[in-house]
Amino acid sequence: MQAVVMGAGSWGTTVAKVLVDAGTPTRIWARRPELAEAINSSHENPDYLKGIPLPEALHAVSDVAEALDGADVVVLGVPSQSLRGNLEQWLPRLNDDMVFVSLAKGVETSTVMRMSEVIADVTGAAPERIAVLSGPNLAKEVAAGQPAATVIGCPDEQRAVMLQEAFSTSYFRPYTNTDVIGCELGGAVKNVIALACGMASGVGFGQNTLATIITRGLAETIRLGVAAGADVQTLAGLAGVGDLVATCCSPLSRNRTFGVALGEGKTLEEAQAATNGQVAEGVKSCSSVRALAEIHGVDVPLTDAVHQVCHEGMTVHDAIAMLLGRPRKPEIR
Ligand SMILES: NC(=O)C1=CN([C@@H]2O[C@H](COP(=O)(O)OP(=O)(O)OC[C@H]3O[C@@H](n4cnc5c(N)ncnc54)[C@H](O)[C@@H]3O)[C@@H](O)[C@H]2O)C=CC1
Ligand SMILES: O=C(CO)COP(=O)(O)O
């Protein structure tokens, strides 16, 4: 089996390393030829994973045709909002035998589609040929070989098992799950909740506030997920609670870091700089998650507050007052 990872950011590079370590022949596509050259000559990604040695067997290319030629598994490691455009460009090089694995954790703003839906929409691939990989997987920790588990979501269980083998190493343990909706929504919503956690920490609040946001964020994720067709057990698993906790609590999270900057009173531009120009998916997905919730008639107050701070000029302090001023209600309905 030949795999290619399309996108040499921090997670794409890490996943390529995992695949090689798992014994799966893998190449990686980088948009910029100089990055591909740097990976091949120094066996390191100086832009996104400085100081972490990459396997010598990992070959980087910047030519799309060369990257996709003969690939059985195409791992998509570009940000959510650019995935459609990228797939459209790559379409002439994609074929009906390829299996797609989405790494992106977001919901498309223009269509409110999940990434697997975008892949199906552009490529025409049947759901059985589309998988997602999602879990508590901060790139730097996985790249350093720290133990972590993840979920491979695919409606075709046999294919999920085949991918599970392709991604399994001594430090990275994938579980299979046929609930793609749950895996994808868990991954997209946790980024929005991590922004909220970051904002609270940036203001100076402690662990009680953090635990409150994580727990009510989970309630929001479950409400939306179940309404959209997810299995609640997926949301209680690695791609739900697992990723929510990792992202909301880790200083390595770009979404949390972005939120901290906003909580400290920085502007959106300054917050962007705080994440070193890397993608903080929740900043855009807060709008599409909110829109999806509206379609399903579901209340998502934390997501709404994050959207108002990121896109409607609300201050973090006003957002907190708005959340705490909501009508009182029972915890479980
Ligand atoms: N970094 C992490 O710890 C994890 C990230 N993810 C998800 O993986 C996805 C990718 O994230 P990262 O690799 O971390 O992001 P990153 O910001 O480190 O890298 C993004 C990559 O996409 C490329 N890119 C950006 N815009 C592009 C465009 N228009 N066309 C083609 N390529 C483009 C960049 O050059 C870069 O190589 C995101 O959806 C993220 O939520 C998932 C799990 C862990
Ligand atoms: O998805 C992630 C961890 O599972 C990475 O989160 P950030 O994009 O916030 O860094």
GROMACS .gro file of C-alpha atoms and ligand atoms in nm:
model
  387
    1MET     CA    1   0.000   0.000   0.000
    2GLN     CA    2   0.139   0.342  -0.098
    3ALA     CA    3   0.027   0.645   0.104
    4VAL     CA    4   0.068   1.013   0.033
    5VAL     CA    5   0.008   1.295   0.279
    6MET     CA    6  -0.105   1.609   0.101
    7GLY     CA    7   0.006   1.902   0.317
    8ALA     CA    8   0.330   1.941   0.512
    9GLY     CA    9   0.209   2.145   0.807
   10SER     CA   10   0.260   2.028   1.164
   11TRP     CA   11  -0.006   1.757   1.157
   12GLY     CA   12   0.047   1.640   0.799
   13THR     CA   13   0.418   1.598   0.868
   14THR     CA   14   0.352   1.416   1.194
   15VAL     CA   15   0.103   1.177   1.033
   16ALA     CA   16   0.352   1.105   0.754
   17LYS     CA   17   0.609   1.015   1.020
   18VAL     CA   18   0.352   0.788   1.192
   19LEU     CA   19   0.278   0.610   0.862
   20VAL     CA   20   0.646   0.547   0.789
   21ASP     CA   21   0.703   0.429   1.148
   22ALA     CA   22   0.404   0.194   1.096
   23GLY     CA   23   0.583   0.041   0.796
   24THR     CA   24   0.357   0.202   0.535
   25PRO     CA   25   0.548   0.338   0.231
   26THR     CA   26   0.467   0.710   0.239
   27ARG     CA   27   0.555   1.033   0.062
   28ILE     CA   28   0.454   1.385   0.159
   29TRP     CA   29   0.348   1.676  -0.062
   30ALA     CA   30   0.455   2.027   0.037
   31ARG     CA   31   0.320   2.332  -0.143
   32ARG     CA   32   0.657   2.504  -0.141
   33PRO     CA   33   0.949   2.329  -0.321
   34GLU     CA   34   1.196   2.472  -0.068
   35LEU     CA   35   1.012   2.297   0.217
   36ALA     CA   36   1.012   1.965   0.026
   37GLU     CA   37   1.386   2.009  -0.034
   38ALA     CA   38   1.449   2.089   0.334
   39ILE     CA   39   1.259   1.777   0.444
   40ASN     CA   40   1.459   1.560   0.201
   41SER     CA   41   1.798   1.705   0.286
   42SER     CA   42   1.771   1.758   0.662
   43HIS     CA   43   1.503   1.497   0.750
   44GLU     CA   44   1.328   1.763   0.954
   45ASN     CA   45   1.046   2.009   0.885
   46PRO     CA   46   1.213   2.338   0.983
   47ASP     CA   47   0.895   2.543   0.947
   48TYR     CA   48   0.648   2.335   1.146
   49LEU     CA   49   0.832   2.071   1.354
   50LYS     CA   50   1.179   2.211   1.416
   51GLY     CA   51   1.414   1.976   1.597
   52ILE     CA   52   1.206   1.662   1.545
   53PRO     CA   53   1.387   1.402   1.331
   54LEU     CA   54   1.182   1.256   1.046
   55PRO     CA   55   1.244   0.908   0.905
   56GLU     CA   56   1.488   0.899   0.613
   57ALA     CA   57   1.237   0.683   0.424
   58LEU     CA   58   0.995   0.978   0.411
   59HIS     CA   59   1.032   1.145   0.072
   60ALA     CA   60   0.887   1.491   0.014
   61VAL     CA   61   0.773   1.626  -0.324
   62SER     CA   62   0.618   1.954  -0.434
   63ASP     CA   63   0.478   1.828  -0.763
   64VAL     CA   64   0.114   1.719  -0.728
   65ALA     CA   65   0.128   1.462  -1.010
   66GLU     CA   66   0.438   1.301  -0.861
   67ALA     CA   67   0.278   1.302  -0.515
   68LEU     CA   68  -0.045   1.132  -0.623
   69ASP     CA   69   0.101   0.890  -0.879
   70GLY     CA   70   0.032   0.532  -0.766
   71ALA     CA   71  -0.111   0.636  -0.428
   72ASP     CA   72  -0.368   0.401  -0.273
   73VAL     CA   73  -0.431   0.612   0.037
   74VAL     CA   74  -0.450   0.992   0.005
   75VAL     CA   75  -0.424   1.163   0.344
   76LEU     CA   76  -0.557   1.518   0.333
   77GLY     CA   77  -0.358   1.748   0.564
   78VAL     CA   78  -0.461   2.094   0.448
   79PRO     CA   79  -0.686   2.331   0.648
   80SER     CA   80  -1.065   2.284   0.629
   81GLN     CA   81  -1.143   2.601   0.442
   82SER     CA   82  -0.892   2.529   0.165
   83LEU     CA   83  -0.969   2.156   0.122
   84ARG     CA   84  -1.234   2.207  -0.149
   85GLY     CA   85  -1.007   2.432  -0.358
   86ASN     CA   86  -0.716   2.192  -0.322
   87LEU     CA   87  -0.922   1.888  -0.420
   88GLU     CA   88  -1.056   2.072  -0.724
   89GLN     CA   89  -0.699   2.140  -0.837
   90TRP     CA   90  -0.592   1.781  -0.775
   91LEU     CA   91  -0.903   1.623  -0.932
   92PRO     CA   92  -0.739   1.525  -1.267
   93ARG     CA   93  -0.483   1.321  -1.068
   94LEU     CA   94  -0.733   1.143  -0.841
   95ASN     CA   95  -0.882   0.805  -0.932
   96ASP     CA   96  -1.168   0.575  -0.828
   97ASP     CA   97  -0.944   0.331  -0.642
   98MET     CA   98  -0.803   0.584  -0.398
   99VAL     CA   99  -0.907   0.592  -0.034
  100PHE     CA  100  -0.920   0.941   0.122
  101VAL     CA  101  -0.835   1.010   0.486
  102SER     CA  102  -0.925   1.355   0.619
  103LEU     CA  103  -0.715   1.506   0.896
  104ALA     CA  104  -0.885   1.847   0.905
  105LYS     CA  105  -1.100   1.945   1.202
  106GLY     CA  106  -1.347   2.198   1.076
  107VAL     CA  107  -1.678   2.263   0.901
  108GLU     CA  108  -1.675   2.446   0.567
  109THR     CA  109  -1.810   2.799   0.619
  110SER     CA  110  -1.959   2.844   0.271
  111THR     CA  111  -2.161   2.518   0.275
  112VAL     CA  112  -2.165   2.398   0.642
  113MET     CA  113  -2.038   2.065   0.511
  114ARG     CA  114  -1.816   1.834   0.714
  115MET     CA  115  -1.484   1.744   0.549
  116SER     CA  116  -1.599   1.396   0.442
  117GLU     CA  117  -1.895   1.564   0.270
  118VAL     CA  118  -1.663   1.808   0.093
  119ILE     CA  119  -1.446   1.517  -0.027
  120ALA     CA  120  -1.752   1.329  -0.157
  121ASP     CA  121  -1.887   1.645  -0.319
  122VAL     CA  122  -1.568   1.725  -0.511
  123THR     CA  123  -1.441   1.376  -0.595
  124GLY     CA  124  -1.769   1.183  -0.624
  125ALA     CA  125  -1.617   0.912  -0.400
  126ALA     CA  126  -1.864   0.685  -0.218
  127PRO     CA  127  -1.868   0.721   0.165
  128GLU     CA  128  -1.696   0.379   0.191
  129ARG     CA  129  -1.383   0.529   0.031
  130ILE     CA  130  -1.369   0.823   0.273
  131ALA     CA  131  -1.226   0.805   0.625
  132VAL     CA  132  -1.138   1.058   0.892
  133LEU     CA  133  -0.866   1.046   1.156
  134SER     CA  134  -0.945   1.235   1.475
  135GLY     CA  135  -0.852   1.223   1.843
  136PRO     CA  136  -0.643   1.388   2.116
  137ASN     CA  137  -0.337   1.428   1.894
  138LEU     CA  138  -0.136   1.745   1.951
  139ALA     CA  139   0.116   1.719   1.668
  140LYS     CA  140   0.433   1.793   1.865
  141GLU     CA  141   0.358   1.524   2.125
  142VAL     CA  142   0.280   1.258   1.864
  143ALA     CA  143   0.585   1.357   1.658
  144ALA     CA  144   0.799   1.315   1.970
  145GLY     CA  145   0.670   0.960   2.005
  146GLN     CA  146   0.462   1.021   2.317
  147PRO     CA  147   0.185   0.759   2.350
  148ALA     CA  148  -0.154   0.861   2.213
  149ALA     CA  149  -0.466   0.702   2.071
  150THR     CA  150  -0.689   0.818   1.791
  151VAL     CA  151  -1.000   0.718   1.597
  152ILE     CA  152  -1.026   0.615   1.233
  153GLY     CA  153  -1.382   0.679   1.129
  154CYS     CA  154  -1.511   0.505   0.816
  155PRO     CA  155  -1.853   0.358   0.734
  156ASP     CA  156  -1.675   0.058   0.579
  157GLU     CA  157  -1.550  -0.134   0.881
  158GLN     CA  158  -1.309  -0.351   0.681
  159ARG     CA  159  -1.148  -0.044   0.529
  160ALA     CA  160  -1.122   0.113   0.875
  161VAL     CA  161  -0.934  -0.197   0.994
  162MET     CA  162  -0.700  -0.177   0.692
  163LEU     CA  163  -0.627   0.189   0.775
  164GLN     CA  164  -0.590   0.107   1.144
  165GLU     CA  165  -0.303  -0.125   1.052
  166ALA     CA  166  -0.146   0.132   0.822
  167PHE     CA  167  -0.138   0.393   1.102
  168SER     CA  168  -0.049   0.170   1.401
  169THR     CA  169   0.287   0.217   1.573
  170SER     CA  170   0.433   0.143   1.916
  171TYR     CA  171   0.329   0.496   2.026
  172PHE     CA  172   0.018   0.565   1.816
  173ARG     CA  173  -0.291   0.349   1.865
  174PRO     CA  174  -0.587   0.398   1.630
  175TYR     CA  175  -0.933   0.262   1.717
  176THR     CA  176  -1.194   0.209   1.445
  177ASN     CA  177  -1.542   0.364   1.445
  178THR     CA  178  -1.811   0.365   1.176
  179ASP     CA  179  -1.959   0.693   1.309
  180VAL     CA  180  -1.794   0.949   1.080
  181ILE     CA  181  -2.036   1.228   1.178
  182GLY     CA  182  -1.946   1.194   1.546
  183CYS     CA  183  -1.570   1.186   1.476
  184GLU     CA  184  -1.590   1.495   1.257
  185LEU     CA  185  -1.820   1.705   1.473
  186GLY     CA  186  -1.624   1.615   1.787
  187GLY     CA  187  -1.308   1.744   1.619
  188ALA     CA  188  -1.463   2.060   1.478
  189VAL     CA  189  -1.655   2.174   1.787
  190LYS     CA  190  -1.368   2.115   2.033
  191ASN     CA  191  -1.164   2.378   1.850
  192VAL     CA  192  -1.436   2.635   1.919
  193ILE     CA  193  -1.460   2.533   2.284
  194ALA     CA  194  -1.078   2.551   2.313
  195LEU     CA  195  -1.097   2.912   2.194
  196ALA     CA  196  -1.347   2.981   2.475
  197CYS     CA  197  -1.118   2.811   2.730
  198GLY     CA  198  -0.825   3.015   2.607
  199MET     CA  199  -1.024   3.336   2.641
  200ALA     CA  200  -1.114   3.251   3.001
  201SER     CA  201  -0.751   3.170   3.085
  202GLY     CA  202  -0.636   3.489   2.913
  203VAL     CA  203  -0.868   3.690   3.135
  204GLY     CA  204  -0.707   3.520   3.434
  205PHE     CA  205  -0.971   3.266   3.538
  206GLY     CA  206  -0.868   2.929   3.683
  207GLN     CA  207  -0.961   2.564   3.670
  208ASN     CA  208  -1.324   2.591   3.784
  209THR     CA  209  -1.402   2.814   3.487
  210LEU     CA  210  -1.207   2.585   3.255
  211ALA     CA  211  -1.390   2.273   3.378
  212THR     CA  212  -1.722   2.454   3.343
  213ILE     CA  213  -1.651   2.550   2.981
  214ILE     CA  214  -1.522   2.203   2.892
  215THR     CA  215  -1.827   2.034   3.045
  216ARG     CA  216  -2.086   2.272   2.902
  217GLY     CA  217  -1.892   2.259   2.574
  218LEU     CA  218  -1.937   1.883   2.577
  219ALA     CA  219  -2.311   1.929   2.639
  220GLU     CA  220  -2.319   2.157   2.336
  221THR     CA  221  -2.121   1.908   2.125
  222ILE     CA  222  -2.355   1.624   2.222
  223ARG     CA  223  -2.670   1.828   2.149
  224LEU     CA  224  -2.545   1.924   1.804
  225GLY     CA  225  -2.384   1.588   1.729
  226VAL     CA  226  -2.689   1.381   1.816
  227ALA     CA  227  -2.917   1.615   1.619
  228ALA     CA  228  -2.685   1.576   1.319
  229GLY     CA  229  -2.684   1.194   1.345
  230ALA     CA  230  -2.377   1.119   1.560
  231ASP     CA  231  -2.359   0.839   1.817
  232VAL     CA  232  -2.330   0.982   2.167
  233GLN     CA  233  -2.070   0.716   2.249
  234THR     CA  234  -1.836   0.858   1.986
  235LEU     CA  235  -1.867   1.199   2.152
  236ALA     CA  236  -1.785   1.037   2.488
  237GLY     CA  237  -1.478   0.879   2.325
  238LEU     CA  238  -1.136   0.987   2.196
  239ALA     CA  239  -1.266   1.203   1.910
  240GLY     CA  240  -1.507   1.378   2.149
  241VAL     CA  241  -1.415   1.415   2.516
  242GLY     CA  242  -1.057   1.302   2.453
  243ASP     CA  243  -0.977   1.570   2.201
  244LEU     CA  244  -1.182   1.831   2.387
  245VAL     CA  245  -0.977   1.785   2.704
  246ALA     CA  246  -0.640   1.775   2.525
  247THR     CA  247  -0.707   2.085   2.320
  248CYS     CA  248  -0.877   2.291   2.591
  249CYS     CA  249  -0.595   2.226   2.841
  250SER     CA  250  -0.275   2.226   2.634
  251PRO     CA  251  -0.054   2.528   2.574
  252LEU     CA  252   0.041   2.352   2.247
  253SER     CA  253  -0.309   2.405   2.106
  254ARG     CA  254  -0.326   2.686   1.851
  255ASN     CA  255  -0.698   2.735   1.920
  256ARG     CA  256  -0.645   2.769   2.293
  257THR     CA  257  -0.343   2.997   2.237
  258PHE     CA  258  -0.549   3.215   2.001
  259GLY     CA  259  -0.820   3.241   2.268
  260VAL     CA  260  -0.568   3.330   2.540
  261ALA     CA  261  -0.445   3.622   2.327
  262LEU     CA  262  -0.802   3.748   2.281
  263GLY     CA  263  -0.867   3.709   2.656
  264GLU     CA  264  -0.556   3.917   2.725
  265GLY     CA  265  -0.711   4.194   2.517
  266LYS     CA  266  -0.515   4.140   2.195
  267THR     CA  267  -0.674   4.201   1.855
  268LEU     CA  268  -0.757   3.922   1.608
  269GLU     CA  269  -0.442   4.010   1.410
  270GLU     CA  270  -0.228   3.994   1.723
  271ALA     CA  271  -0.391   3.664   1.819
  272GLN     CA  272  -0.308   3.529   1.473
  273ALA     CA  273   0.055   3.625   1.529
  274ALA     CA  274   0.049   3.442   1.866
  275THR     CA  275  -0.015   3.115   1.679
  276ASN     CA  276   0.282   3.181   1.444
  277GLY     CA  277   0.052   3.201   1.143
  278GLN     CA  278  -0.060   2.840   1.193
  279VAL     CA  279  -0.423   2.751   1.142
  280ALA     CA  280  -0.663   2.792   1.438
  281GLU     CA  281  -0.961   2.619   1.277
  282GLY     CA  282  -1.215   2.725   1.540
  283VAL     CA  283  -1.192   3.091   1.438
  284LYS     CA  284  -1.370   3.010   1.112
  285SER     CA  285  -1.558   2.699   1.221
  286CYS     CA  286  -1.735   2.886   1.504
  287SER     CA  287  -1.948   3.044   1.228
  288SER     CA  288  -2.022   2.719   1.042
  289VAL     CA  289  -2.084   2.522   1.363
  290ARG     CA  290  -2.327   2.794   1.473
  291ALA     CA  291  -2.498   2.780   1.132
  292LEU     CA  292  -2.521   2.400   1.151
  293ALA     CA  293  -2.674   2.425   1.498
  294GLU     CA  294  -2.930   2.670   1.367
  295ILE     CA  295  -3.024   2.426   1.088
  296HIS     CA  296  -3.075   2.153   1.349
  297GLY     CA  297  -3.258   2.385   1.591
  298VAL     CA  298  -2.998   2.332   1.862
  299ASP     CA  299  -2.876   2.581   2.124
  300VAL     CA  300  -2.496   2.637   2.121
  301PRO     CA  301  -2.435   2.935   2.352
  302LEU     CA  302  -2.057   2.893   2.388
  303THR     CA  303  -2.011   2.865   2.013
  304ASP     CA  304  -2.233   3.166   1.966
  305ALA     CA  305  -2.026   3.368   2.216
  306VAL     CA  306  -1.699   3.269   2.043
  307HIS     CA  307  -1.851   3.368   1.708
  308GLN     CA  308  -1.955   3.707   1.845
  309VAL     CA  309  -1.605   3.773   1.984
  310CYS     CA  310  -1.426   3.658   1.668
  311HIS     CA  311  -1.658   3.810   1.408
  312GLU     CA  312  -1.894   4.066   1.558
  313GLY     CA  313  -1.663   4.276   1.773
  314MET     CA  314  -1.794   4.162   2.112
  315THR     CA  315  -1.541   4.189   2.395
  316VAL     CA  316  -1.448   3.879   2.595
  317HIS     CA  317  -1.585   4.043   2.910
  318ASP     CA  318  -1.921   4.110   2.743
  319ALA     CA  319  -1.929   3.751   2.614
  320ILE     CA  320  -1.876   3.620   2.968
  321ALA     CA  321  -2.152   3.847   3.102
  322MET     CA  322  -2.382   3.730   2.823
  323LEU     CA  323  -2.320   3.361   2.903
  324LEU     CA  324  -2.367   3.404   3.277
  325GLY     CA  325  -2.679   3.617   3.223
  326ARG     CA  326  -2.864   3.344   3.034
  327PRO     CA  327  -3.194   3.221   3.187
  328ARG     CA  328  -3.145   2.964   3.465
  329LYS     CA  329  -3.226   2.605   3.368
  330PRO     CA  330  -3.178   2.241   3.472
  331GLU     CA  331  -2.843   2.080   3.386
  332ILE     CA  332  -3.002   1.789   3.199
  333ARG     CA  333  -3.309   1.819   2.980
  334LIG     N1  334  -0.144   2.042   1.458
  334LIG     C1  335  -0.213   1.954   1.527
  334LIG     O1  336  -0.177   1.925   1.641
  334LIG     C2  337  -0.334   1.888   1.468
  334LIG     C3  338  -0.399   1.944   1.360
  334LIG     N2  339  -0.511   1.884   1.310
  334LIG     C4  340  -0.582   1.940   1.197
  334LIG     O2  341  -0.504   1.919   1.079
  334LIG     C5  342  -0.533   2.022   0.983
  334LIG     C6  343  -0.402   2.078   0.935
  334LIG     O3  344  -0.341   2.137   1.046
  334LIG     P1  345  -0.186   2.159   1.068
  334LIG     O4  346  -0.103   2.072   0.985
  334LIG     O5  347  -0.163   2.153   1.212
  334LIG     O6  348  -0.178   2.311   1.021
  334LIG     P2  349  -0.054   2.400   0.992
  334LIG     O7  350  -0.097   2.541   1.005
  334LIG     O8  351   0.063   2.353   1.071
  334LIG     O9  352  -0.023   2.366   0.840
  334LIG     C7  353  -0.118   2.381   0.739
  334LIG     C8  354  -0.058   2.330   0.610
  334LIG    O10  355  -0.149   2.354   0.504
  334LIG     C9  356  -0.086   2.433   0.406
  334LIG     N3  357  -0.185   2.522   0.348
  334LIG    C10  358  -0.243   2.630   0.402
  334LIG     N4  359  -0.329   2.685   0.315
  334LIG    C11  360  -0.323   2.608   0.205
  334LIG    C12  361  -0.386   2.612   0.079
  334LIG     N5  362  -0.472   2.707   0.047
  334LIG     N6  363  -0.355   2.516  -0.009
  334LIG    C13  364  -0.266   2.419   0.019
  334LIG     N7  365  -0.205   2.410   0.136
  334LIG    C14  366  -0.232   2.503   0.227
  334LIG    C15  367   0.024   2.507   0.476
  334LIG    O11  368   0.126   2.546   0.386
  334LIG    C16  369   0.071   2.401   0.574
  334LIG    O12  370   0.155   2.311   0.510
  334LIG    C17  371  -0.623   2.124   1.056
  334LIG    O13  372  -0.755   2.105   1.018
  334LIG    C18  373  -0.605   2.090   1.204
  334LIG    O14  374  -0.722   2.120   1.278
  334LIG    C19  375  -0.558   1.768   1.361
  334LIG    C20  376  -0.495   1.708   1.466
  334LIG    C21  377  -0.378   1.763   1.527
  335LIG     O1  378  -0.648   1.896   1.702
  335LIG     C1  379  -0.557   1.914   1.778
  335LIG     C2  380  -0.524   1.819   1.885
  335LIG     O2  381  -0.597   1.701   1.875
  335LIG     C3  382  -0.472   2.035   1.765
  335LIG     O3  383  -0.538   2.145   1.815
  335LIG     P1  384  -0.499   2.291   1.767
  335LIG     O4  385  -0.536   2.300   1.622
  335LIG     O5  386  -0.578   2.382   1.854
  335LIG     O6  387  -0.351   2.306   1.788
   0.00000   0.00000   0.00000
